[in-house]
PDB file of C-alpha atoms in Angstrom:
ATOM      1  CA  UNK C 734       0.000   0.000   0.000  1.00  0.00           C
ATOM      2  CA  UNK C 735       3.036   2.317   1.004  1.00  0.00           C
ATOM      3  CA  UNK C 736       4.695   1.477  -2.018  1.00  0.00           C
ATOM      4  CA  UNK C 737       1.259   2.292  -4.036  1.00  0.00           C
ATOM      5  CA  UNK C 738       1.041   5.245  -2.682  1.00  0.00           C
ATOM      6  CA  UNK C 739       4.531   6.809  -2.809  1.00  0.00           C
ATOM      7  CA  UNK C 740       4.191   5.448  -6.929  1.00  0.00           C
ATOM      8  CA  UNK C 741       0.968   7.529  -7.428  1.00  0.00           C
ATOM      9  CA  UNK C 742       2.706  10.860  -5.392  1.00  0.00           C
ATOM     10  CA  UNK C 743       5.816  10.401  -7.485  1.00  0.00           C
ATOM     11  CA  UNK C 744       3.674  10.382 -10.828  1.00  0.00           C
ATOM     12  CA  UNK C 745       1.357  13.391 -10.217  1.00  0.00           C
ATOM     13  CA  UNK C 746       4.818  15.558  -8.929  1.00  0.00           C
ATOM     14  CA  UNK C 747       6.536  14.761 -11.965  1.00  0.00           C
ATOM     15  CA  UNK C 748       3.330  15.506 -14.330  1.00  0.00           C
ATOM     16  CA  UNK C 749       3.227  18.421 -12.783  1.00  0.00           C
ATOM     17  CA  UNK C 750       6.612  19.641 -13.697  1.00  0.00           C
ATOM     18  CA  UNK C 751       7.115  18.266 -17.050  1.00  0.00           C
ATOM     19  CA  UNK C 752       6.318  21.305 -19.664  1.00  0.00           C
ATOM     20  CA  UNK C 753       4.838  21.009 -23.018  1.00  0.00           C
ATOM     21  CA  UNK C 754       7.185  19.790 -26.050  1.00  0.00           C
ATOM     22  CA  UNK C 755       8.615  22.893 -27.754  1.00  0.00           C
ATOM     23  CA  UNK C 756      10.724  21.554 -30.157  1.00  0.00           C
ATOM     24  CA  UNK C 757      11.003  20.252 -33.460  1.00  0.00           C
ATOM     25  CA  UNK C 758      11.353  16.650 -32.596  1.00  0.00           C
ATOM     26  CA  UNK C 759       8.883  13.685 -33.108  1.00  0.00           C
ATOM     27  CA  UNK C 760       5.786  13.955 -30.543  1.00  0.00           C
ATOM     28  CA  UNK C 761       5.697  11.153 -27.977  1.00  0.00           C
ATOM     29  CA  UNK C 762       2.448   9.766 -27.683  1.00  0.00           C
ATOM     30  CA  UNK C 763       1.497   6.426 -25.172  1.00  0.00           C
ATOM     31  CA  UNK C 764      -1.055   4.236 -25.480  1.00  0.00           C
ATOM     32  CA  UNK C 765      -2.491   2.409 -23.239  1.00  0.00           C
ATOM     33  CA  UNK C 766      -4.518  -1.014 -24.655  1.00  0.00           C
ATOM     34  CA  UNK C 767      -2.660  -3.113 -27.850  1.00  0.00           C
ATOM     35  CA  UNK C 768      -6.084  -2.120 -29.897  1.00  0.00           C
ATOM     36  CA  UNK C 769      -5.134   1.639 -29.374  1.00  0.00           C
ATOM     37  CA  UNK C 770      -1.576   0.937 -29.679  1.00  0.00           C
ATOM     38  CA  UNK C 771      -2.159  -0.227 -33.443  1.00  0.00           C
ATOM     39  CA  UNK C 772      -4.801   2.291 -34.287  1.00  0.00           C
ATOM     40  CA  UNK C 773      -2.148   5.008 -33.326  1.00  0.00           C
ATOM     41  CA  UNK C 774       0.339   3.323 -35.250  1.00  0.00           C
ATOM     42  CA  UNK C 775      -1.075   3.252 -38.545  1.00  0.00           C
ATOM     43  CA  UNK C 776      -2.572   7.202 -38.005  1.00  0.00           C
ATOM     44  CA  UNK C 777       0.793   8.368 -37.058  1.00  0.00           C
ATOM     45  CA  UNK C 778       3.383   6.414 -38.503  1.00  0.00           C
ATOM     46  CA  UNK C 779       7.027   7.200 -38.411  1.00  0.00           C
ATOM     47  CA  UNK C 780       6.093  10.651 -37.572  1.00  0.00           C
ATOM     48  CA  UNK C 781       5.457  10.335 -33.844  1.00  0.00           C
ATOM     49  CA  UNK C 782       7.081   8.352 -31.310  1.00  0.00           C
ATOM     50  CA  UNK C 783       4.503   5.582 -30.235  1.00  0.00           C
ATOM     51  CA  UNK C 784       5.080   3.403 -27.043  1.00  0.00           C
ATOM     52  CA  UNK C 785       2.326   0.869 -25.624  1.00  0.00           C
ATOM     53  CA  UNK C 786       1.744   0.746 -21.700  1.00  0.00           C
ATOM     54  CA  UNK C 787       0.097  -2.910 -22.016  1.00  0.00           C
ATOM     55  CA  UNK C 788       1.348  -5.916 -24.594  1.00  0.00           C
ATOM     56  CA  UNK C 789       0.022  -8.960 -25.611  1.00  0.00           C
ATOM     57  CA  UNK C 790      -2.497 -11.226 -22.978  1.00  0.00           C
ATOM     58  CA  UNK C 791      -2.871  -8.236 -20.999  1.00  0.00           C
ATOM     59  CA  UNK C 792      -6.171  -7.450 -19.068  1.00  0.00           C
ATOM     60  CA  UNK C 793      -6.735  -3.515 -19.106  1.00  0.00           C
ATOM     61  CA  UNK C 794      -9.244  -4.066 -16.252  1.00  0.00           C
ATOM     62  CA  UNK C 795      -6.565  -5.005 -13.643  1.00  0.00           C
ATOM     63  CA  UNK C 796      -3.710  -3.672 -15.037  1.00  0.00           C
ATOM     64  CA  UNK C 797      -1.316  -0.984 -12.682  1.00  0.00           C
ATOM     65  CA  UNK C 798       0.917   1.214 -13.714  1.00  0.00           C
ATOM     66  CA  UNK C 799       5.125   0.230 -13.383  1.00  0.00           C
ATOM     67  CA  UNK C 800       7.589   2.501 -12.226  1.00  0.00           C
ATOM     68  CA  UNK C 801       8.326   2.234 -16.024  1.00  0.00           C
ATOM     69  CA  UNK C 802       4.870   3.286 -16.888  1.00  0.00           C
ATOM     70  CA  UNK C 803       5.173   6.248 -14.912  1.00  0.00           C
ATOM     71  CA  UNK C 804       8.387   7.129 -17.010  1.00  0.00           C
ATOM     72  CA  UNK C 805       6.504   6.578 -20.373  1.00  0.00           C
ATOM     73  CA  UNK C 806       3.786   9.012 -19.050  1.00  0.00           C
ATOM     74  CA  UNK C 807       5.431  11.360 -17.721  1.00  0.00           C
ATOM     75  CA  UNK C 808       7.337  12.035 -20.815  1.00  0.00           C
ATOM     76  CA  UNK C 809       4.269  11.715 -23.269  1.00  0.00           C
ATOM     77  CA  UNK C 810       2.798  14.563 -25.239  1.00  0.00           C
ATOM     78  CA  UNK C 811      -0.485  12.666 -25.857  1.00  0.00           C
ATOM     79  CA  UNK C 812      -1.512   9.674 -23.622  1.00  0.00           C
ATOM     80  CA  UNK C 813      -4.606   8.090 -25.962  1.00  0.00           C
ATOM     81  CA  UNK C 814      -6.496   5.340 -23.623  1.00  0.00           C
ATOM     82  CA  UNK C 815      -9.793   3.816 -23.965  1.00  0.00           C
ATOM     83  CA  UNK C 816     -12.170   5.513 -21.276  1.00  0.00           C
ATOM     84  CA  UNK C 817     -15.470   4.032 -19.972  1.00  0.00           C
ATOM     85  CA  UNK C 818     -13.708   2.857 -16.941  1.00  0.00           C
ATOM     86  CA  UNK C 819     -12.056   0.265 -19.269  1.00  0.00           C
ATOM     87  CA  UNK C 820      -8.781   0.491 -17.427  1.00  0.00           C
ATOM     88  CA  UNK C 821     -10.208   0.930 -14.042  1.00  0.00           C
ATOM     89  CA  UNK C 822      -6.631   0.920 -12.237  1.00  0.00           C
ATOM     90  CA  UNK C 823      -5.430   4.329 -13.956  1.00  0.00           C
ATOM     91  CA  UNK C 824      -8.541   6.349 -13.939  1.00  0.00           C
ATOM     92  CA  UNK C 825      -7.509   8.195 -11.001  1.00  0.00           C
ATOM     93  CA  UNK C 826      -3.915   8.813 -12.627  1.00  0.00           C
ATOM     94  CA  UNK C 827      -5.364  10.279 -15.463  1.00  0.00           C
ATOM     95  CA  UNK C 828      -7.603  12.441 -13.938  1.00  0.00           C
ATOM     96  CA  UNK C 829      -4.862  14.396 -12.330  1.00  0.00           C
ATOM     97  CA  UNK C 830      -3.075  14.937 -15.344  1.00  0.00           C
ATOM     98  CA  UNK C 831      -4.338  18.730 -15.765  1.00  0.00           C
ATOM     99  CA  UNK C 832      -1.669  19.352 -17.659  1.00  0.00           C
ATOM    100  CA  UNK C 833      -1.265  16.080 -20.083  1.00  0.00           C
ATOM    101  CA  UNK C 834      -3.528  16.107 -22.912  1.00  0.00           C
ATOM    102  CA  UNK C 835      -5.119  12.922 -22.169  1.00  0.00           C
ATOM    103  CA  UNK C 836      -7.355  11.563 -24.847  1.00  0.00           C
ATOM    104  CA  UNK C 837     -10.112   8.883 -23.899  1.00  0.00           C
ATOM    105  CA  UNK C 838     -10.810   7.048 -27.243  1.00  0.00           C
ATOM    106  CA  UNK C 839     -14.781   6.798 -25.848  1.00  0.00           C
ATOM    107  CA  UNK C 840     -15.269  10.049 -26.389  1.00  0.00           C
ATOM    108  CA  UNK C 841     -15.144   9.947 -30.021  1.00  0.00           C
ATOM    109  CA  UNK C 842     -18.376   8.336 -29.386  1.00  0.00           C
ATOM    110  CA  UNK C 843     -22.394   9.229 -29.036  1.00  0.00           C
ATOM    111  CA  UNK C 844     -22.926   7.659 -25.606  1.00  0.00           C
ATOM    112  CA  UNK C 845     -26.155   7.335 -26.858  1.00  0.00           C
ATOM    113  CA  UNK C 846     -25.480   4.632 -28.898  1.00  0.00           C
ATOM    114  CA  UNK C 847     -23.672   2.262 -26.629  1.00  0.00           C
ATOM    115  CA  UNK C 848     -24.762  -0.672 -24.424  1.00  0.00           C
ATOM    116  CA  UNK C 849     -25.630  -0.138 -20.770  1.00  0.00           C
ATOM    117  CA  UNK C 850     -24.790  -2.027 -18.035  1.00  0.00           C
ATOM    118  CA  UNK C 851     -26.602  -0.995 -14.781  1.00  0.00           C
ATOM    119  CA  UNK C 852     -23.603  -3.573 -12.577  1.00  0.00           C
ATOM    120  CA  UNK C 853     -21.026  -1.708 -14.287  1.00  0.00           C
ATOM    121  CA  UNK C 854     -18.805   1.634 -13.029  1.00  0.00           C
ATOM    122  CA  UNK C 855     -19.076   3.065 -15.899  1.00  0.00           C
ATOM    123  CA  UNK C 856     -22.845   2.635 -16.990  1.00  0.00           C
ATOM    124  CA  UNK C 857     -21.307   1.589 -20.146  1.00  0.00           C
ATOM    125  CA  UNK C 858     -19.505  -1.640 -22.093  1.00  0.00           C
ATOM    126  CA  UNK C 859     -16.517  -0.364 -22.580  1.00  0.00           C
ATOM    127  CA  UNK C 860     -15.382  -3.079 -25.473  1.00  0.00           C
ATOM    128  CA  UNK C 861     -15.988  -0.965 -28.169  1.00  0.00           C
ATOM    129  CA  UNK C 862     -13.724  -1.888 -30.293  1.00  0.00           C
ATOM    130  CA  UNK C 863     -15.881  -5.001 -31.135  1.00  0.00           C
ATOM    131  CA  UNK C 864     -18.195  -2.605 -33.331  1.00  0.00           C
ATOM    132  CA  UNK C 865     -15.923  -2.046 -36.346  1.00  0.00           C
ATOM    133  CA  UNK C 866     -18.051   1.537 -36.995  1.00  0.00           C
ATOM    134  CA  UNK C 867     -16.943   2.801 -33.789  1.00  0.00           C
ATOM    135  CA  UNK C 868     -13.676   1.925 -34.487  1.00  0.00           C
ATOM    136  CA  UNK C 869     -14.098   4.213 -37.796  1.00  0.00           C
ATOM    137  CA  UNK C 870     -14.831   6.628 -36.058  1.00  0.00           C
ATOM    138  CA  UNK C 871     -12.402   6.480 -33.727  1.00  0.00           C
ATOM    139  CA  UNK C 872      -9.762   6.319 -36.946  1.00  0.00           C
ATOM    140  CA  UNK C 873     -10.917   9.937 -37.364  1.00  0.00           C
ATOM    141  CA  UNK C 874     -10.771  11.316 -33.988  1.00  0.00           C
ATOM    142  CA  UNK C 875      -6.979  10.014 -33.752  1.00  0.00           C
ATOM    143  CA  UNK C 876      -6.705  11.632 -37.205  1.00  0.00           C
ATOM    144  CA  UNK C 877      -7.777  15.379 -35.771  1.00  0.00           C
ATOM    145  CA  UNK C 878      -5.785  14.765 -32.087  1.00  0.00           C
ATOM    146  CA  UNK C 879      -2.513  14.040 -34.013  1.00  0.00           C
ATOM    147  CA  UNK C 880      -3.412  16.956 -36.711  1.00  0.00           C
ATOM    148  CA  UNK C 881      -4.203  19.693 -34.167  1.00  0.00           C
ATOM    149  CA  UNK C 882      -0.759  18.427 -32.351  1.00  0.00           C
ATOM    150  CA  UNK C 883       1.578  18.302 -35.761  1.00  0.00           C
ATOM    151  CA  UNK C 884      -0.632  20.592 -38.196  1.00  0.00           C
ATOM    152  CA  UNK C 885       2.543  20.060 -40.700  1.00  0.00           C
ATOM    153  CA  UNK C 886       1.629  16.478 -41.390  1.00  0.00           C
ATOM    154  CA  UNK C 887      -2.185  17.112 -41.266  1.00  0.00           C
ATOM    155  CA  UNK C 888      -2.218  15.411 -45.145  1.00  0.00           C
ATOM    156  CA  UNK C 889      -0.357  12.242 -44.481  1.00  0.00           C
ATOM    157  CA  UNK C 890      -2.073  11.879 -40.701  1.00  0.00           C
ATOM    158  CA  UNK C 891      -5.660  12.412 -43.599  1.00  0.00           C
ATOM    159  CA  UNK C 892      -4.224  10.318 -46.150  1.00  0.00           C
ATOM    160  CA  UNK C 893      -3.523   7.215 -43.344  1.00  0.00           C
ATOM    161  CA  UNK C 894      -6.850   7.912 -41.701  1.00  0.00           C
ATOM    162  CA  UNK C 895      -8.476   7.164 -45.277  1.00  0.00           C
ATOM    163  CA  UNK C 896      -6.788   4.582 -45.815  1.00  0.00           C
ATOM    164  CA  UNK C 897      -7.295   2.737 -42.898  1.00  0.00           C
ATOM    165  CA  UNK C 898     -11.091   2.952 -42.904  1.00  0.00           C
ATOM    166  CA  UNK C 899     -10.826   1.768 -46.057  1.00  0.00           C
ATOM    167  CA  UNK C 900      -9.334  -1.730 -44.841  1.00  0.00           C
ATOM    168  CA  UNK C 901     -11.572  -1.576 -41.918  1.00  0.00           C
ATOM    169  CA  UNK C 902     -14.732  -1.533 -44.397  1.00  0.00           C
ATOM    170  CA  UNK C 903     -13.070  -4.570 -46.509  1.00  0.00           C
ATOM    171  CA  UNK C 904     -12.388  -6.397 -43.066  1.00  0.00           C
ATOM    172  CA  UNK C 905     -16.026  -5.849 -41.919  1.00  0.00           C
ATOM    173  CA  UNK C 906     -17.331  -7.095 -45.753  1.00  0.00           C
ATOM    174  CA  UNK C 907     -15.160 -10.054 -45.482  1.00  0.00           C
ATOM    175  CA  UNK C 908     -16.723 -11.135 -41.892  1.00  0.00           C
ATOM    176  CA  UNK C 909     -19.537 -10.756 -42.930  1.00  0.00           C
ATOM    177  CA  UNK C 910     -19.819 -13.160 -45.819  1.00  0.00           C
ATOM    178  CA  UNK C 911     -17.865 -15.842 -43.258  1.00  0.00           C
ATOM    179  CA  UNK C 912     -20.743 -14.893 -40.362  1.00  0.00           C
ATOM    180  CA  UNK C 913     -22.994 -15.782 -43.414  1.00  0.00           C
ATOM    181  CA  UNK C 914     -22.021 -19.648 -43.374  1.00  0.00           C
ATOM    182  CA  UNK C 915     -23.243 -19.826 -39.823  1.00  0.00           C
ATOM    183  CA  UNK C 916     -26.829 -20.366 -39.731  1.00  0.00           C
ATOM    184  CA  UNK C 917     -28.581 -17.711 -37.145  1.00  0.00           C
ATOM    185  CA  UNK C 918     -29.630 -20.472 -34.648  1.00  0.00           C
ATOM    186  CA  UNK C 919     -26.281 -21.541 -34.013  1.00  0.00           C
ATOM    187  CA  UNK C 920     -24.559 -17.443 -34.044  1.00  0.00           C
ATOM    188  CA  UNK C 921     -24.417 -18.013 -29.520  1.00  0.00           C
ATOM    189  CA  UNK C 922     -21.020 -16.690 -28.377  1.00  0.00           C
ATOM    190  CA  UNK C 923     -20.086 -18.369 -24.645  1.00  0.00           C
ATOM    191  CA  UNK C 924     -17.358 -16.545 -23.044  1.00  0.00           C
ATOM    192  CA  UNK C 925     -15.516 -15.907 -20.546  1.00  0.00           C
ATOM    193  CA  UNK C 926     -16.616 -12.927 -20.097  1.00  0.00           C
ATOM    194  CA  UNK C 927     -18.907 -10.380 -21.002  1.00  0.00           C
ATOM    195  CA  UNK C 928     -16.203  -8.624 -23.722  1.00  0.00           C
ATOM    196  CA  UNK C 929     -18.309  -9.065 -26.957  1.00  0.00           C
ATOM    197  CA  UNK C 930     -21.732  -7.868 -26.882  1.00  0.00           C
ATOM    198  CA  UNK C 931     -20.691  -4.804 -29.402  1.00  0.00           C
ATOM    199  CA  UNK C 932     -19.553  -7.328 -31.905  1.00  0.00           C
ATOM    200  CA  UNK C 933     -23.340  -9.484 -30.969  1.00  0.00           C
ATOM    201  CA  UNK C 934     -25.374  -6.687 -32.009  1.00  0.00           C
ATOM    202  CA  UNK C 935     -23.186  -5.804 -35.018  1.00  0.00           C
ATOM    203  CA  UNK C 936     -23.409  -9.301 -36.396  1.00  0.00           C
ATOM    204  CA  UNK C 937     -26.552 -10.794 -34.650  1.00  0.00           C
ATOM    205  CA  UNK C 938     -24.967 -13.017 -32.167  1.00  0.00           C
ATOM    206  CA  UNK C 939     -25.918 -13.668 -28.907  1.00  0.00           C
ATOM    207  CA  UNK C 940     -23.744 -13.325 -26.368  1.00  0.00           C
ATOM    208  CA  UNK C 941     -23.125 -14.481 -22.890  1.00  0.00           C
ATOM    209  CA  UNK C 942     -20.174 -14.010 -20.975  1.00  0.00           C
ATOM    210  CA  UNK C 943     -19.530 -16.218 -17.413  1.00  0.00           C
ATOM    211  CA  UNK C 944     -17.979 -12.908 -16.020  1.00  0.00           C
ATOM    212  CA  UNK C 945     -19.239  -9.223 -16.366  1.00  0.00           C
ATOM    213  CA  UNK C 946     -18.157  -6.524 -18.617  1.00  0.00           C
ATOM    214  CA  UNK C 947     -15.095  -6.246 -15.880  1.00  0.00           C
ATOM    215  CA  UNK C 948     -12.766  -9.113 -14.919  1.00  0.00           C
ATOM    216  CA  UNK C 949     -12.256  -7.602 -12.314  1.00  0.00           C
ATOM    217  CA  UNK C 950     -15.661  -9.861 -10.858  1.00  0.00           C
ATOM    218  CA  UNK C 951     -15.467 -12.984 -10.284  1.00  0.00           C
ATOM    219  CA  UNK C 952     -18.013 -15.989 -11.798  1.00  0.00           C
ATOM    220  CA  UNK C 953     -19.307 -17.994  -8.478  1.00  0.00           C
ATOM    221  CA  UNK C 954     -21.139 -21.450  -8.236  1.00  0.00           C
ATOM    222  CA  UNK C 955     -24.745 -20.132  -9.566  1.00  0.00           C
ATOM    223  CA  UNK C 956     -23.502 -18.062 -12.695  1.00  0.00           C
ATOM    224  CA  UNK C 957     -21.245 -21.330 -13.976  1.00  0.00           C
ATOM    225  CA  UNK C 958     -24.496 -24.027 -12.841  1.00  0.00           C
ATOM    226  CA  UNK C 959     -26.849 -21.158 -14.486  1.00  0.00           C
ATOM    227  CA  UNK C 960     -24.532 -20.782 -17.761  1.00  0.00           C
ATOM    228  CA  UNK C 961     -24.317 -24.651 -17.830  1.00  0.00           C
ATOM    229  CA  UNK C 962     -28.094 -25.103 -18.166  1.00  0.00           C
ATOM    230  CA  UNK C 963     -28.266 -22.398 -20.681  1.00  0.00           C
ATOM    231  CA  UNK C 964     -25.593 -24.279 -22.972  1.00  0.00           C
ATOM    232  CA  UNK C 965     -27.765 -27.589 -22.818  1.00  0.00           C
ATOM    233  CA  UNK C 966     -30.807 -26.169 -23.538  1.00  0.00           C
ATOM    234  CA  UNK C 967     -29.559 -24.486 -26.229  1.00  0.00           C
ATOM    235  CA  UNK C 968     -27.410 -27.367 -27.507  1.00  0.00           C
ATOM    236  CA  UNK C 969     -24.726 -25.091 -27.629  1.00  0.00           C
ATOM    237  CA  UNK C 970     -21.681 -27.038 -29.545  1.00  0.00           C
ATOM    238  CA  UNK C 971     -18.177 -25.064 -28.333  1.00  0.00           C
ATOM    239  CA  UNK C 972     -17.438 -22.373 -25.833  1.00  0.00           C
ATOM    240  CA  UNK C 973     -14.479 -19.873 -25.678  1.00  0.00           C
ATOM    241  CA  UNK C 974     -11.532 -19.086 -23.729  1.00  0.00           C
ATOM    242  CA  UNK C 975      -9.971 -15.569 -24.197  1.00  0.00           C
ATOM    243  CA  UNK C 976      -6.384 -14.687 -24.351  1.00  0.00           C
ATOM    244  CA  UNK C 977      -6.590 -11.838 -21.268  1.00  0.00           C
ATOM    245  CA  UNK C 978      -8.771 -14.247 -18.719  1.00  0.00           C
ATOM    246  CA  UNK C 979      -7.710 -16.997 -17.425  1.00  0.00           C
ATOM    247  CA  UNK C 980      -8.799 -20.723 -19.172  1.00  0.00           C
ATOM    248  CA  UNK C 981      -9.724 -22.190 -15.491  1.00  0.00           C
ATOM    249  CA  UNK C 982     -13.323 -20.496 -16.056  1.00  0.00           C
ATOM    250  CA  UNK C 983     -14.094 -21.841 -19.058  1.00  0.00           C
ATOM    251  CA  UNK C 984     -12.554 -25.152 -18.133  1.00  0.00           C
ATOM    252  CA  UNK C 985     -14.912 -24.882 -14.628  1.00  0.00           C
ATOM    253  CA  UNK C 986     -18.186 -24.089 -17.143  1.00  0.00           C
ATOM    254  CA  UNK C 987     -16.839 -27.263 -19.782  1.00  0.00           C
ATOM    255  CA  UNK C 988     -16.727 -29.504 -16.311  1.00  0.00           C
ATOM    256  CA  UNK C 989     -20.621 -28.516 -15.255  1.00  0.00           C
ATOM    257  CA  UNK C 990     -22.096 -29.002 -18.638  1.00  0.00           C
ATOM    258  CA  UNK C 991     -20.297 -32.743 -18.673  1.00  0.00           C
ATOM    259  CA  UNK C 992     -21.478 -33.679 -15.098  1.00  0.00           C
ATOM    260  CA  UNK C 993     -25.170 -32.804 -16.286  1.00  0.00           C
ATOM    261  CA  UNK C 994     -24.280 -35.829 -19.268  1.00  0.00           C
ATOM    262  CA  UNK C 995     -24.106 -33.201 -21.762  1.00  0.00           C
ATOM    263  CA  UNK C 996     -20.696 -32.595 -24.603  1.00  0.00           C
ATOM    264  CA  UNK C 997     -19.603 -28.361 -25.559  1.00  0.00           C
ATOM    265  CA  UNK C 998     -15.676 -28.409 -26.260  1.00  0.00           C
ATOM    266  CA  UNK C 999     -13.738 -25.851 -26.363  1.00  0.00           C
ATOM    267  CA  UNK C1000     -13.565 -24.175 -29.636  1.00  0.00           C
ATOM    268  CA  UNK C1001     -10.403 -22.080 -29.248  1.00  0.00           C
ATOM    269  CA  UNK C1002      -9.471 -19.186 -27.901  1.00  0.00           C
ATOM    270  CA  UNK C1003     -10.527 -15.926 -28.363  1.00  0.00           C
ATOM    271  CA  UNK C1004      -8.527 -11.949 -28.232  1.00  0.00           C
ATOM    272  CA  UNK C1005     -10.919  -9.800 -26.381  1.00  0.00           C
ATOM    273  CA  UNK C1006      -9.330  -7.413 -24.557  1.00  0.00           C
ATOM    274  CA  UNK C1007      -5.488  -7.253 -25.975  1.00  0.00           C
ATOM    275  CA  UNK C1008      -3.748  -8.469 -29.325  1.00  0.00           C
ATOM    276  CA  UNK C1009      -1.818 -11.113 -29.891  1.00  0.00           C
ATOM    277  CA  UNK C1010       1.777 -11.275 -30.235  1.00  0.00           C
ATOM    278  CA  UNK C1011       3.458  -8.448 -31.889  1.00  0.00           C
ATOM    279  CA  UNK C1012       4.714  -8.677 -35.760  1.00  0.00           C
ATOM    280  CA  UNK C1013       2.169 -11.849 -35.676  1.00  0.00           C
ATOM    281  CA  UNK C1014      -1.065 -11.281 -38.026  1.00  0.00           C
ATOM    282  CA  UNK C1015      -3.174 -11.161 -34.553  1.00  0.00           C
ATOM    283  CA  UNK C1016      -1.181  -8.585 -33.553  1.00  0.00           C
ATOM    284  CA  UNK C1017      -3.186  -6.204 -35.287  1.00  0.00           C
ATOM    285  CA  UNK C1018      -6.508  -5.687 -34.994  1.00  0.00           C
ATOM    286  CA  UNK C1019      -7.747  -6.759 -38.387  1.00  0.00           C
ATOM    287  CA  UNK C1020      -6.026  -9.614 -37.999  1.00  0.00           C
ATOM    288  CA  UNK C1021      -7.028  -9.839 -34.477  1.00  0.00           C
ATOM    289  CA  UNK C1022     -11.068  -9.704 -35.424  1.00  0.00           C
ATOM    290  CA  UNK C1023     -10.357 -12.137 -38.796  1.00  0.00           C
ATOM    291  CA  UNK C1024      -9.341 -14.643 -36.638  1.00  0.00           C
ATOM    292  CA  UNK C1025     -11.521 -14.532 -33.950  1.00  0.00           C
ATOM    293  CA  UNK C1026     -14.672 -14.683 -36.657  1.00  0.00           C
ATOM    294  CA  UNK C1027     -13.068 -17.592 -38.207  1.00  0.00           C
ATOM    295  CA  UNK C1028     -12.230 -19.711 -35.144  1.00  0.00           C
ATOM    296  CA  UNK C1029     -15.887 -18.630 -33.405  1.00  0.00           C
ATOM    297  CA  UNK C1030     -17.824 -19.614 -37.056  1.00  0.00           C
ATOM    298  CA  UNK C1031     -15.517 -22.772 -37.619  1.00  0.00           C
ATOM    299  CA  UNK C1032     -15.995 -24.196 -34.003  1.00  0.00           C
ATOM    300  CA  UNK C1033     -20.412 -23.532 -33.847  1.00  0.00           C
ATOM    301  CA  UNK C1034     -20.871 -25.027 -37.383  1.00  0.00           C
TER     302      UNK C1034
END
């Protein structure tokens, strides 16, 4: 707790000293989630200098800040980071940054349109990256933050911006036509937790997750025996682990179906709230959300 403490006083004094960049050199922007991380990346290019808080298997909802964290921050010109209570453990670290232009990605966002949650902090999912639209949009709101910071390079921060929608509407055609082969009775998404209700409603799944929209609670005894009845009863055929929770929950659901004389394996694992390995294809998101469609379709056919 001491050591908590002395970490968050350390990290507001030296925000608080650290002046704006008034040079000529490459802006130094952090990121907090992998998703953000690449969205940044292909916005800004080589023209800013982009590090990543969390990697690969990460959980945003737990994760605390290092002593290298605090290093990162202190010497970033733009901190981008999800918002919607997302990564729960820095909230109050951003919110004294007065002086940091810290950008929540959320806000790029009409509240209105996103899913409630009256158990949640937040009142809100906060997995929006699932709905490939909001992720369009929030293409362009990187696009003006980095403009407004570098006006010099507002073209080639436009020209990426363009670009990059443009793959993001081929990626959402493409899933589509593979959603297609997956007829609409079978389109149930069991997971570990409640991280993909934004990509249900976008592609008529339902969705249930063992957890909340936080991992940060905890499935008990009634939620897996509850879960377990709905997979029999609707002859559910796999269920999913994800990459940032561990596989013990799933494994615990798997157990309670069998013991009730009823089969759902385990169809593969799923990215839900971090990429997968860097320079691998799941690494980015489009690569990320290909691969989750395809293992998800290939394992309820």
């Amino acid at each position: 707790m001491k050591r908590t403490f002395l970490l968050f006083t350390i990290t507001l004094t030296v925000f608080g000293c650290k002046n704006p960049k008034k040079d000529n050199s490459k802006l130094n922007v952090v990121t907090t989630t992998t998703m953000i991380t690449d969205l940044v990346k292909n916005i800004g290019g080589d023209h800013i200098n982009l590090q990543g808080l969390m990697g690969s298997g990460v959980d945003p909802h737990l994760y605390k800040a290092s002593e290298g964290d605090v290093s990162k921050l202190a010497n970033a010109d733009i901190i981008f980071y999800n918002g919607l209570h997302l990564e729960g453990k820095l909230v109050e670290v951003f919110e004294k940054m007065k002086n940091k232009k810290t950008i929540a990605i959320a806000d790029a966002l009409d509240k209105s349109t996103l899913i409630g949650s009256e158990y949640f902090a937040s009142n809100f999912d906060p997995h929006i990256w699932f709905n490939i639209e909001y992720w369009k949009q929030a293409t362009q709101f990187v696009v003006k933050t980095l403009t407004d910071a570098i006006p010099e390079q507002k073209e080639t921060f436009k020209t990426n911006g363009n670009n990059y929608i443009k793959q993001l509407d081929a990626l959402k055609n493409k899933l589509e036509t593979v959603i297609e082969t997956l007829p609409r009775e079978k389109r149930i998404l069991v997971t570990a937790h409640d991280a993909f209700n934004y990509f249900g409603k976008a592609f008529n799944f339902e969705v249930v997750g063992l957890q909340g929209l936080s991992t940060a609670t905890e499935a008990g005894v009634q939620d897996v025996q509850n879960l377990s009845a709905f997979i029999i009863e609707h002859q559910v055929k796999a269920i999913f682990v994800e990459s940032s929770v561990p596989k013990r929950t799933i494994e615990a659901l798997q157990a309670s179906v069998k013991s009730k004389d009823h089969d759902v394996t385990i169809g593969g694992t799923l990215y839900s709230d971090a990429l997968g390995d860097a320079g691998t294809i799941e690494g980015t998101y489009i690569g990320m959300f290909e691969y989750n469609v395809n293992t998800i379709v290939n394992a309820l056919k």
